[in-house]
Coordinates of C-alpha atoms and ligand atoms in Angstrom, one line a residue:
X441 CA 33.8 115.6 105.8
X442 CA 33.9 111.9 105.2
X443 CA 33.4 110.5 101.7
X444 CA 31.7 107.2 101.2
X445 CA 31.8 105.4 98.0
X446 CA 30.7 102.0 97.1
X447 CA 34.1 101.0 95.8
X448 CA 36.2 100.2 98.8
X449 CA 39.3 101.5 97.1
X450 CA 37.9 105.0 97.6
X451 CA 36.5 104.6 101.1
X452 CA 37.7 107.3 103.4
X453 CA 39.7 105.8 106.2
X454 CA 41.5 106.7 109.3
X455 CA 44.5 107.4 107.1
X456 CA 46.6 110.2 108.6
X457 CA 46.2 113.5 106.6
X458 CA 48.6 113.8 103.7
X459 CA 49.5 110.2 103.6
X460 CA 48.8 107.3 101.3
X461 CA 48.9 103.8 102.9
X462 CA 52.4 103.0 101.6
X463 CA 53.8 106.1 103.2
X464 CA 52.0 105.4 106.5
X465 CA 53.6 102.0 106.6
X466 CA 57.0 103.4 105.9
X467 CA 56.6 106.1 108.7
X468 CA 55.4 103.3 111.1
X469 CA 58.6 101.3 110.4
X470 CA 60.7 104.4 110.8
X471 CA 59.0 105.2 114.1
X472 CA 59.5 101.7 115.3
X473 CA 63.2 102.0 114.8
X474 CA 63.8 105.7 115.6
X475 CA 60.7 106.7 117.6
X476 CA 62.8 107.4 120.7
X477 CA 65.2 109.6 118.7
X478 CA 67.2 109.1 115.5
X479 CA 70.7 107.7 115.9
X480 CA 72.2 110.8 114.3
X481 CA 70.6 113.2 116.8
X482 CA 72.8 113.6 119.8
X483 CA 73.9 116.3 122.2
X484 CA 74.2 119.7 120.6
X485 CA 77.7 121.2 120.9
X486 CA 78.0 123.6 123.8
X487 CA 80.9 125.8 125.0
X488 CA 83.5 123.5 126.6
X489 CA 82.7 120.5 124.3
X490 CA 85.3 119.2 121.9
X491 CA 83.6 119.3 118.5
X492 CA 84.9 116.8 116.0
X493 CA 81.9 116.8 113.7
X494 CA 82.8 119.8 111.4
X495 CA 83.8 119.8 107.8
X496 CA 85.4 123.3 108.2
X497 CA 88.8 121.6 107.9
X498 CA 90.8 124.8 107.7
X499 CA 88.8 126.5 110.4
X500 CA 87.8 129.4 108.1
X501 CA 84.1 129.8 109.1
X502 CA 84.7 133.0 111.0
X503 CA 87.8 134.2 109.3
X504 CA 87.5 138.1 109.3
X505 CA 88.9 138.4 105.7
X506 CA 86.2 136.1 104.4
X507 CA 83.4 137.5 106.5
X508 CA 84.3 141.1 105.5
X509 CA 84.2 140.2 101.8
X510 CA 80.7 138.6 102.2
X511 CA 79.4 141.5 104.2
X512 CA 80.7 144.1 101.7
X513 CA 79.0 142.2 98.9
X514 CA 75.7 142.0 100.9
X515 CA 75.6 145.8 101.5
X516 CA 76.8 146.8 98.0
X517 CA 74.3 147.8 95.4
X518 CA 74.2 144.7 93.2
X519 CA 73.1 144.7 89.6
X520 CA 73.0 141.0 89.3
X521 CA 69.7 139.2 89.0
X522 CA 68.5 136.4 91.2
X523 CA 67.6 133.7 88.6
X524 CA 68.8 130.5 87.2
X525 CA 72.5 130.6 86.1
X526 CA 71.5 130.1 82.4
X527 CA 70.7 133.8 82.4
X528 CA 74.1 134.9 83.7
X529 CA 76.5 136.6 81.3
X530 CA 80.3 136.1 80.9
X531 CA 80.9 139.2 83.0
X532 CA 78.9 138.0 86.0
X533 CA 80.6 137.4 89.3
X534 CA 79.8 133.7 89.0
X535 CA 81.6 133.3 85.7
X536 CA 84.5 135.3 86.9
X537 CA 84.8 133.1 90.0
X538 CA 84.4 129.9 87.8
X539 CA 87.3 131.0 85.6
X540 CA 89.5 131.7 88.6
X541 CA 88.6 128.3 90.2
X542 CA 89.4 126.5 86.9
X543 CA 92.8 128.3 86.8
X544 CA 93.5 127.4 90.4
X545 CA 92.7 123.8 89.8
X546 CA 94.5 123.5 86.5
X547 CA 91.2 122.7 84.7
X548 CA 89.8 123.9 81.3
X549 CA 86.7 125.4 82.9
X550 CA 84.4 125.3 85.9
X551 CA 80.7 125.5 86.7
X552 CA 79.4 126.5 90.0
X553 CA 76.4 124.6 91.2
X554 CA 74.0 125.0 94.1
X555 CA 75.6 122.1 96.1
X556 CA 78.0 119.3 95.8
X557 CA 75.0 117.1 95.4
X558 CA 73.8 119.1 92.4
X559 CA 77.3 119.0 90.9
X560 CA 77.4 115.2 90.7
X561 CA 73.7 114.8 89.8
X562 CA 73.8 117.4 87.1
X563 CA 77.2 116.3 85.6
X564 CA 76.4 112.6 85.3
X565 CA 72.9 113.4 83.9
X566 CA 74.7 115.3 81.1
X567 CA 77.7 112.9 80.6
X568 CA 75.7 109.7 80.3
X569 CA 72.8 108.4 78.3
X570 CA 70.8 105.4 79.0
X571 CA 73.3 103.0 77.5
X572 CA 76.5 104.4 79.1
X573 CA 78.0 102.1 81.7
X574 CA 78.6 104.1 84.9
X575 CA 81.0 102.3 87.3
X576 CA 80.8 103.6 90.8
X577 CA 82.9 102.7 93.9
X578 CA 80.5 101.1 96.3
X579 CA 81.3 103.8 98.9
X580 CA 81.0 106.7 96.6
X581 CA 78.8 109.6 97.7
X582 CA 75.0 109.2 97.3
X583 CA 74.9 112.2 94.8
X584 CA 77.0 110.1 92.4
X585 CA 74.5 107.3 92.5
X586 CA 71.7 109.9 92.1
X587 CA 73.5 111.3 89.0
X588 CA 73.5 107.8 87.4
X589 CA 69.8 107.5 88.2
X590 CA 69.1 111.0 86.7
X591 CA 70.9 109.8 83.5
X592 CA 68.5 106.8 83.4
X593 CA 71.4 104.4 84.1
X594 CA 71.6 101.6 86.7
X595 CA 75.1 102.2 88.1
X596 CA 77.5 99.2 88.2
X597 CA 79.1 99.1 91.6
X598 CA 82.7 98.0 92.1
X599 CA 84.2 96.8 95.3
X600 CA 85.7 99.7 97.4
X601 CA 89.1 100.8 96.0
X602 CA 89.5 97.5 94.1
X603 CA 90.9 98.4 90.7
X604 CA 91.0 94.8 89.6
X605 CA 87.4 94.3 90.2
X606 CA 86.6 97.5 88.2
X607 CA 88.9 96.3 85.4
X608 CA 86.9 93.0 85.2
X609 CA 83.6 95.0 85.0
X610 CA 85.0 97.2 82.2
X611 CA 86.2 94.2 80.3
X612 CA 82.7 92.8 80.6
X613 CA 80.5 95.8 79.9
X614 CA 82.8 98.2 77.9
X615 CA 84.1 101.7 78.4
X616 CA 82.1 104.2 80.3
X617 CA 82.3 106.6 83.2
X618 CA 84.2 105.7 86.4
X619 CA 83.1 107.7 89.4
X620 CA 84.9 107.8 92.8
X621 CA 85.5 110.0 95.8
X622 CA 89.1 111.2 96.3
X623 CA 88.6 110.9 100.1
X624 CA 85.7 108.8 101.3
X625 CA 83.5 110.8 103.6
X626 CA 82.7 108.0 106.1
X627 CA 86.0 106.1 106.1
X628 CA 88.6 108.8 105.5
X629 CA 90.5 106.6 103.1
X630 CA 91.8 107.7 99.7
X631 CA 91.0 106.3 96.3
X632 CA 93.8 104.7 94.3
X633 CA 93.7 107.6 91.9
X634 CA 96.8 106.9 89.9
X635 CA 95.8 103.3 89.2
X636 CA 92.2 104.3 88.4
X637 CA 93.5 107.0 86.0
X638 CA 95.8 104.5 84.2
X639 CA 93.0 101.9 83.9
X640 CA 90.6 104.6 82.5
X641 CA 93.3 105.7 80.0
X642 CA 93.9 102.1 78.9
X643 CA 90.3 101.2 78.5
X644 CA 88.9 104.4 77.1
X645 CA 86.9 105.3 80.2
X646 CA 86.2 108.8 81.6
X647 CA 87.2 109.3 85.2
X648 CA 85.2 111.5 87.5
X649 CA 86.6 112.3 91.0
X650 CA 84.7 113.9 93.8
X651 CA 87.2 116.0 95.7
X652 CA 84.8 117.3 98.4
X653 CA 87.0 116.3 101.3
X654 CA 90.4 116.9 99.6
X655 CA 90.1 120.4 98.1
X656 CA 91.8 122.9 100.3
X657 CA 93.3 120.0 102.3
X658 CA 95.8 118.4 99.9
X659 CA 98.2 119.9 97.4
X660 CA 100.9 122.6 97.7
X661 CA 98.2 125.3 97.6
X662 CA 95.1 123.2 98.5
X663 CA 94.3 122.2 94.9
X664 CA 93.3 118.7 96.0
X665 CA 94.5 115.2 95.5
X666 CA 94.2 115.0 91.7
X667 CA 96.5 117.9 91.2
X668 CA 98.8 116.9 94.1
X669 CA 99.3 113.5 92.5
X670 CA 99.9 115.1 89.0
X671 CA 96.8 113.6 87.5
X672 CA 95.1 116.7 86.3
X673 CA 95.4 115.7 82.6
X674 CA 94.1 112.2 83.3
X675 CA 91.0 113.0 85.3
X676 CA 88.4 114.3 82.9
X677 CA 86.1 115.7 85.6
X678 CA 86.4 116.8 89.2
X679 CA 83.5 117.8 91.4
X680 CA 83.4 119.1 94.9
X681 CA 81.2 120.5 97.6
X682 CA 82.1 124.0 98.8
X683 CA 80.5 123.1 102.1
X684 CA 83.7 121.6 103.5
X685 CA 87.0 123.6 103.3
X686 CA 85.2 126.5 101.6
X687 CA 82.5 126.6 104.4
X688 CA 79.6 127.7 102.2
X689 CA 76.7 126.3 100.3
X690 CA 77.6 125.5 96.7
X691 CA 79.3 122.9 94.5
X692 CA 81.6 122.9 91.5
X693 CA 82.3 120.9 88.4
X694 CA 85.7 121.1 86.7
X695 CA 86.3 119.8 83.2
X696 CA 86.2 120.4 79.5
X697 CA 85.0 123.9 78.6
X698 CA 83.1 122.4 75.6
X699 CA 81.2 120.0 77.8
X700 CA 80.6 122.5 80.6
X701 CA 79.2 125.1 78.1
X702 CA 76.8 122.4 77.0
X703 CA 76.0 121.5 80.7
X704 CA 75.1 125.0 81.6
X705 CA 72.1 124.7 79.3
X706 CA 71.3 121.0 79.7
X707 CA 71.8 119.9 83.3
X708 CA 68.5 120.1 85.1
X709 CA 69.9 121.7 88.4
X710 CA 71.6 124.3 86.2
X711 CA 68.4 125.2 84.4
X712 CA 65.7 124.7 87.0
X713 CA 67.2 126.0 90.2
X714 CA 68.4 129.5 91.0
X715 CA 72.1 130.4 90.8
X716 CA 74.4 130.8 93.8
X717 CA 73.9 134.1 95.5
X718 CA 76.3 136.9 94.7
X719 CA 77.4 137.5 98.3
X720 CA 78.2 133.8 98.6
X721 CA 80.4 134.1 95.5
X722 CA 82.2 137.0 97.2
X723 CA 82.7 134.8 100.2
X724 CA 84.1 132.0 98.0
X725 CA 86.4 134.3 96.2
X726 CA 87.9 135.5 99.5
X727 CA 88.0 132.0 100.8
X728 CA 89.9 130.9 97.7
X729 CA 92.5 133.6 98.3
X730 CA 92.9 132.4 101.9
X731 CA 93.1 128.7 101.0
X732 CA 95.9 129.3 98.5
X733 CA 98.1 130.7 101.3
X734 CA 96.9 128.4 104.1
X735 CA 99.9 126.1 104.2
X736 CA 100.2 126.5 107.9
X737 CA 96.6 125.4 108.4
X738 CA 97.1 122.4 106.1
X739 CA 100.2 121.5 108.1
X740 CA 98.3 121.7 111.4
X741 CA 95.4 119.8 110.0
X742 CA 97.6 116.9 108.8
X743 CA 99.5 116.9 112.2
X744 CA 96.2 116.9 114.1
X745 CA 94.8 114.1 112.0
X746 CA 97.9 112.0 112.4
X747 CA 98.0 112.5 116.1
X748 CA 94.3 111.5 116.5
X749 CA 94.8 108.4 114.3
X750 CA 98.0 107.3 116.1
X751 CA 96.6 108.1 119.6
X752 CA 93.5 106.0 118.9
X753 CA 95.5 103.1 117.5
X754 CA 97.7 103.1 120.6
X755 CA 94.6 102.8 122.7
X756 CA 93.4 99.8 120.7
X757 CA 90.9 101.4 118.4
X758 CA 91.5 100.2 114.8
X759 CA 91.3 103.3 112.7
X760 CA 93.9 102.1 110.1
X761 CA 91.4 102.6 107.3
X762 CA 91.7 106.4 107.6
X763 CA 94.5 108.2 105.9
X764 CA 93.1 111.7 106.4
X765 CA 91.3 114.1 108.7
X766 CA 88.3 111.9 108.8
X767 CA 88.7 109.2 111.4
X768 CA 85.8 106.8 111.8
X769 CA 85.0 104.7 114.9
X770 CA 83.1 101.9 113.2
X771 CA 81.2 100.3 116.1
X772 CA 79.0 98.3 113.7
X773 CA 75.4 97.8 114.6
X774 CA 73.5 101.0 115.3
X775 CA 72.7 100.4 119.0
X776 CA 76.5 100.0 119.6
X777 CA 77.2 103.2 117.6
X778 CA 74.6 105.1 119.6
X779 CA 76.1 103.8 122.9
X780 CA 79.5 104.9 121.7
X781 CA 78.2 108.3 120.7
X782 CA 76.5 108.7 124.1
X783 CA 79.7 107.7 126.0
X784 CA 81.6 110.3 124.1
X785 CA 79.0 113.0 124.4
X786 CA 78.6 112.4 128.2
X787 CA 82.3 113.4 128.4
X788 CA 81.9 116.4 126.1
X789 CA 83.3 114.9 122.9
X790 CA 81.0 115.5 119.9
X791 CA 81.4 113.3 116.8
X792 CA 78.8 112.6 114.0
X793 CA 76.9 109.4 113.7
X794 CA 76.8 107.9 110.2
X795 CA 74.4 105.0 109.7
X796 CA 72.3 103.5 106.9
X797 CA 71.7 104.8 104.2
X798 CA 75.1 106.6 104.5
X799 CA 76.9 103.3 105.6
X800 CA 76.2 99.7 104.9
X801 CA 73.8 98.1 107.5
X802 CA 75.8 97.1 110.6
X803 CA 78.8 99.3 109.7
X804 CA 77.5 102.4 111.4
X805 CA 80.1 104.7 112.9
X806 CA 80.9 107.8 114.8
X807 CA 82.9 110.0 112.6
X808 CA 85.6 112.2 114.2
X809 CA 86.9 114.9 111.9
X810 CA 89.7 117.2 113.1
X811 CA 90.3 120.7 111.8
X812 CA 93.4 122.9 111.7
X813 CA 92.0 124.6 114.7
X814 CA 91.7 121.5 116.9
X815 CA 94.1 122.2 119.8
X816 CA 96.5 119.8 121.5
X817 CA 94.5 120.1 124.7
X818 CA 91.4 119.1 122.8
X819 CA 93.1 116.1 121.3
X820 CA 94.5 115.1 124.7
X821 CA 91.0 115.2 126.1
X822 CA 89.5 113.2 123.2
X823 CA 92.2 110.5 123.7
X824 CA 91.7 110.5 127.5
X825 CA 88.0 110.0 127.0
X826 CA 88.6 107.2 124.5
X827 CA 90.9 105.5 127.0
X828 CA 88.3 105.9 129.7
X829 CA 85.4 104.4 127.7
X830 CA 87.4 101.7 126.1
X831 CA 86.2 98.8 128.4
X832 CA 82.7 100.0 128.0
X833 CA 82.6 100.3 124.2
X834 CA 84.9 97.3 123.5
X835 CA 86.6 98.4 120.2
X836 CA 88.2 95.0 119.9
X837 CA 84.8 93.6 119.0
X838 CA 84.1 96.2 116.2
X839 CA 84.1 95.2 112.5
X840 CA 87.2 97.2 111.9
X841 CA 89.2 95.2 114.4
X842 CA 88.0 91.9 112.8
X843 CA 89.0 93.3 109.4
X844 CA 92.4 94.4 110.7
X845 CA 93.0 90.9 112.1
X846 CA 92.1 89.3 108.7
X847 CA 94.3 91.8 106.9
X848 CA 97.2 91.0 109.2
X849 CA 96.7 87.3 108.6
X850 CA 96.8 87.8 104.8
X851 CA 99.5 90.5 105.1
X852 CA 98.3 92.5 102.0
X853 CA 100.1 95.8 101.7
X854 CA 97.9 98.8 102.3
X855 CA 97.4 101.4 99.6
X856 CA 99.4 104.5 100.6
X857 CA 99.7 107.2 98.0
X858 CA 102.3 109.9 98.1
X859 CA 100.6 113.1 99.4
X860 CA 101.8 116.6 99.1
Ligands
PLP1481 C1 81.9 113.3 98.9 C2 80.8 114.2 98.9 N1 80.2 114.6 97.8 C3 79.2 115.4 97.7 C4 78.6 115.9 98.9 C5 77.4 116.8 98.8 O1 77.7 118.1 99.0 P1 76.7 119.2 99.4 O2 76.5 119.0 100.9 O3 77.3 120.5 99.0 O4 75.4 118.9 98.6 C6 79.2 115.5 100.1 C7 78.7 116.1 101.4 O5 77.8 116.0 102.0 C8 80.2 114.7 100.1 O6 80.8 114.2 101.3

């Protein structure tokens, strides 16, 4: 039924159902750019492909010890309620796991959240009020920016890994919260955590480190970079997603028990979204046990990552930004990145495209991430494919190659922390 009103504001139009005009325009712009397929959507992995797009860094997804623990919990007669975590008691499996996680990571206490996104969002919402300066590395994860927004704060960005720039901002705007990723999820480089911790200590700032890509991966038992670098006492809060090395759906916040007790009843995701499921906690518990003893896997992971980085560098791909298992091929403008992705996929190598809003415009990339289970044959194949497509994809013209040339000209030493 069409409605006719004299006021043209209310005239029924050919507006698509469920859309106001602003949304229609935004969808039109999206379709103009991605109508033929979004850049991130490529070939789905099939048997025989080399899949370098997984965050299952220690190859634990199908580990029989972990799967068995989850199944046993699923078929057991649970007495735990399915509700928001505010209703959980101290004896709940979530609280037990949180205490064990805190102990493992050398933290005062821990809170399990529904995702890594909810961890950063909920934590910053509680830590800050509208006048708290929040300083965020420009490449920090979107959930950190969201957390500042949830606190009603416009985050103050500082240049990527540039501690001097951050120091200048703190001198200007006063002490507040400094938020960084330990390992950056698109570039695979590492935050200068020791320098950041010293600066925060000297200026009265609170340091928050997102360890999503370093928990399980670094440290003698997989405790992450903060612990591996001996900074546990200097980093007030750590967060991480359990969707990487823990291969599940949850997040965690580590920090002061006093603040976290407050957070359990104040953070909006903690109050208004249901708690992590019991069988997932059983899975995480078993995964934690495996991660603690997974030195062999950590060793393989580091060796695989090194081999990929060095092999690519020998072929003329500048991946020197990466210090970890995340190795980006930064082709730059999206059409170039899509062409690169297709060239790799046609030869059975599956990476993941990251483009705006996950990267700056014209710095889009194909992210290759190795796991401990990536085999030598697979790495040989990836490197052979990269050799084969080199003349087609022209890595010497990518932004990373230009940056490397500038760096070589100014001969600035690269940050390179001691890793366990
Ligand atoms: C650094 C970082 N923080 C937070 C998140 C969000 O984690 P989740 O996927 O559990 O919401 C991610 C992953 O996507 C991430 O890479």
